[in-house]
Backbone as JSON, one array per atom type, in Angstrom:
{
  "sequence": "XXXXXXXXXXXXXXXXXXXXXXXXXXXXXXXXXXXXXXXXXXXXXXXXXXXXXXXXXXXXXXXXXXXXXXXXXXXXXXXXXXXXXX",
  "N": [[108.85, 85.87, 97.95], [108.75, 83.28, 96.21], [106.18, 81.83, 97.77], [103.98, 82.59, 98.16], [103.59, 83.17, 95.27], [103.07, 80.19, 94.38], [100.77, 80.2, 96.16], [98.93, 81.89, 95.46], [98.9, 80.44, 93.06], [97.57, 77.97, 93.79], [95.55, 79.17, 94.96], [93.68, 80.01, 92.77], [93.7, 77.89, 91.31], [91.34, 76.47, 93.19], [88.54, 78.63, 93.0], [88.82, 77.4, 89.78], [87.48, 75.12, 90.58], [89.34, 72.9, 90.46], [90.68, 72.06, 91.76], [90.44, 71.08, 95.42], [90.57, 73.93, 97.29], [91.93, 72.94, 100.63], [92.93, 73.89, 104.22], [94.84, 72.01, 106.11], [96.04, 69.97, 103.44], [98.51, 68.46, 101.95], [101.32, 68.76, 98.91], [101.11, 67.03, 97.55], [99.0, 65.86, 97.51], [97.25, 68.57, 95.88], [98.39, 68.02, 93.22], [97.81, 64.97, 92.95], [95.05, 65.13, 91.89], [94.65, 67.06, 90.1], [93.8, 66.49, 87.19], [94.16, 67.38, 84.42], [97.01, 66.27, 81.89], [99.24, 68.53, 81.48], [98.9, 71.25, 82.99], [99.05, 69.78, 85.64], [101.76, 68.53, 85.31], [103.36, 70.92, 84.61], [102.18, 72.28, 87.58], [103.19, 69.53, 89.3], [106.59, 70.92, 88.83], [106.91, 73.24, 89.72], [105.35, 72.65, 92.28], [108.0, 71.22, 93.77], [110.4, 73.61, 93.54], [109.22, 75.16, 95.41], [109.47, 73.8, 97.47], [111.54, 73.38, 97.8], [112.19, 75.07, 98.65], [110.93, 76.47, 100.42], [110.63, 74.62, 102.29], [114.06, 73.31, 101.66], [115.61, 74.74, 102.31], [117.22, 76.05, 100.55], [118.24, 78.66, 98.87], [115.38, 80.94, 97.07], [116.12, 82.33, 94.51], [116.69, 84.69, 91.6], [116.34, 82.94, 88.96], [115.29, 80.68, 90.28], [112.31, 81.96, 90.21], [111.69, 83.37, 88.39], [111.12, 80.85, 86.53], [108.68, 79.59, 88.19], [106.44, 81.53, 88.17], [106.72, 81.05, 85.37], [105.15, 79.22, 85.33], [102.96, 79.19, 86.6], [101.66, 80.85, 84.83], [100.94, 79.42, 82.11], [99.81, 76.92, 83.61], [97.07, 78.7, 84.18], [97.09, 80.11, 81.31], [96.67, 77.68, 80.2], [93.92, 76.34, 82.14], [92.17, 78.97, 81.13], [91.67, 78.09, 78.64], [90.53, 75.9, 79.04], [88.38, 76.6, 79.86], [86.98, 77.3, 78.08], [86.35, 76.19, 75.99], [84.07, 74.54, 77.67]],
  "CA": [[107.8, 85.55, 96.06], [107.6, 81.96, 95.59], [105.0, 80.98, 98.58], [102.86, 84.03, 97.89], [103.19, 82.74, 93.68], [102.56, 79.62, 94.54], [99.23, 80.19, 96.92], [98.04, 82.23, 94.04], [98.26, 79.36, 92.05], [96.8, 77.4, 94.29], [94.53, 79.77, 94.73], [93.36, 80.38, 90.92], [93.39, 76.15, 90.71], [89.86, 75.8, 93.46], [88.57, 78.53, 92.44], [87.82, 76.94, 89.06], [87.2, 73.35, 90.57], [90.11, 72.47, 89.61], [91.67, 71.75, 93.02], [89.59, 71.78, 96.97], [91.89, 73.64, 98.98], [91.95, 72.31, 102.57], [94.45, 74.17, 105.41], [95.7, 70.55, 106.13], [96.56, 68.92, 102.78], [100.11, 68.56, 100.56], [101.22, 69.52, 98.05], [100.58, 66.36, 96.57], [97.11, 65.68, 97.23], [96.89, 68.57, 95.31], [98.76, 67.32, 92.58], [97.1, 63.82, 92.09], [93.37, 65.79, 92.44], [94.57, 67.72, 88.82], [92.69, 65.77, 86.11], [94.87, 67.65, 83.29], [98.45, 66.83, 82.31], [99.0, 69.37, 81.58], [98.46, 71.49, 84.19], [99.63, 68.58, 85.81], [103.63, 67.89, 85.16], [103.86, 72.43, 85.37], [102.13, 72.23, 88.87], [105.09, 68.97, 89.42], [107.15, 71.82, 88.63], [105.95, 74.65, 90.07], [106.38, 72.25, 93.02], [109.15, 71.3, 94.1], [110.48, 74.59, 93.86], [108.2, 75.66, 96.36], [109.38, 72.95, 99.02], [113.04, 73.22, 97.84], [112.79, 77.21, 98.83], [110.23, 76.37, 102.09], [111.85, 73.41, 103.71], [114.7, 72.25, 102.06], [116.7, 75.84, 103.01], [117.31, 76.23, 99.59], [117.91, 80.02, 99.05], [115.79, 81.59, 95.5], [117.32, 82.86, 93.13], [115.67, 85.25, 89.87], [115.98, 82.21, 88.0], [113.75, 80.58, 90.34], [110.74, 83.27, 90.74], [111.03, 83.37, 85.93], [110.36, 79.71, 86.01], [108.04, 80.01, 89.22], [105.95, 82.52, 87.19], [106.03, 80.85, 83.59], [104.69, 77.48, 84.83], [101.49, 79.03, 87.01], [100.76, 81.44, 83.53], [101.2, 77.97, 81.46], [98.62, 76.89, 84.32], [96.53, 79.62, 84.38], [96.41, 80.34, 80.2], [95.46, 76.25, 80.06], [92.89, 76.48, 82.72], [91.88, 79.49, 80.15], [91.52, 77.1, 77.53], [89.49, 74.73, 79.21], [87.09, 76.56, 79.5], [86.92, 78.3, 77.27], [85.71, 75.11, 75.61], [83.31, 74.05, 77.6]],
  "C": [[107.11, 84.59, 95.67], [105.86, 81.48, 96.24], [103.73, 82.03, 98.43], [102.54, 83.5, 95.62], [102.98, 81.41, 93.2], [100.65, 79.13, 95.27], [98.48, 80.63, 96.1], [97.27, 81.6, 93.33], [97.25, 78.7, 92.59], [94.66, 77.94, 94.55], [93.07, 79.84, 93.36], [92.48, 78.57, 90.38], [91.51, 76.09, 91.61], [89.26, 77.27, 92.55], [87.85, 78.53, 90.78], [87.58, 75.05, 89.22], [88.17, 72.7, 90.45], [90.92, 71.25, 90.82], [90.77, 71.88, 94.69], [90.36, 72.09, 97.7], [91.53, 73.48, 100.15], [93.35, 72.58, 103.23], [95.35, 72.31, 105.2], [95.96, 69.82, 104.45], [98.04, 69.29, 101.9], [99.92, 69.13, 99.35], [100.82, 68.14, 96.61], [99.31, 65.01, 96.75], [97.2, 66.22, 96.17], [96.72, 68.22, 93.65], [97.5, 65.77, 91.79], [95.8, 64.44, 92.24], [93.42, 66.23, 91.05], [94.52, 66.63, 88.06], [93.95, 65.94, 84.57], [97.23, 67.43, 83.09], [99.0, 67.58, 82.03], [100.11, 70.8, 82.05], [99.46, 70.85, 84.85], [101.23, 69.11, 86.07], [103.82, 70.32, 85.77], [103.93, 72.3, 87.45], [103.82, 70.87, 90.06], [105.93, 70.37, 90.16], [107.5, 73.03, 89.36], [105.93, 74.17, 91.52], [106.37, 71.94, 93.95], [110.61, 72.19, 93.82], [110.47, 75.21, 94.95], [109.35, 74.94, 97.23], [111.09, 73.33, 98.43], [113.59, 74.8, 98.97], [111.93, 76.72, 100.08], [110.44, 75.61, 102.28], [113.2, 72.76, 102.73], [116.29, 73.72, 102.1], [117.54, 76.38, 101.56], [116.99, 77.31, 99.06], [117.29, 80.27, 97.57], [116.65, 82.33, 94.95], [115.95, 83.73, 91.95], [114.68, 84.17, 88.81], [114.34, 81.3, 88.74], [111.89, 81.19, 89.85], [110.86, 83.58, 88.86], [109.67, 81.96, 86.49], [109.02, 79.52, 86.81], [106.84, 80.17, 88.78], [105.21, 82.25, 85.54], [105.32, 79.48, 84.07], [102.64, 77.69, 85.2], [101.26, 79.65, 85.17], [100.79, 80.43, 82.76], [99.39, 78.15, 82.46], [97.75, 77.21, 84.35], [96.09, 79.71, 82.79], [95.95, 78.83, 80.14], [94.43, 76.0, 81.45], [92.0, 77.18, 81.71], [90.78, 78.97, 78.83], [89.8, 76.24, 77.54], [88.86, 74.99, 79.04], [86.42, 77.38, 79.27], [85.83, 77.26, 76.3], [84.14, 74.75, 76.19], [81.29, 75.03, 77.57]]
}
């Protein structure tokens, strides 16, 4: 579930032209593409959880899922506020 939320977030960031999604890119490359400091902070925390579950053999739990979905929601909210201002 964490992987799906993470990929969904990448998809939304790509749709809003905040990143350019490419299959071979690393999470770090996406992080450096993001210009908004608040989005960057949440994305970094989300990425850390994603990587620990995906590659670090850490078992995901409900708290991790809630944290990742909260970060996704904040990222999307910040992004929508940026869109409204333009």
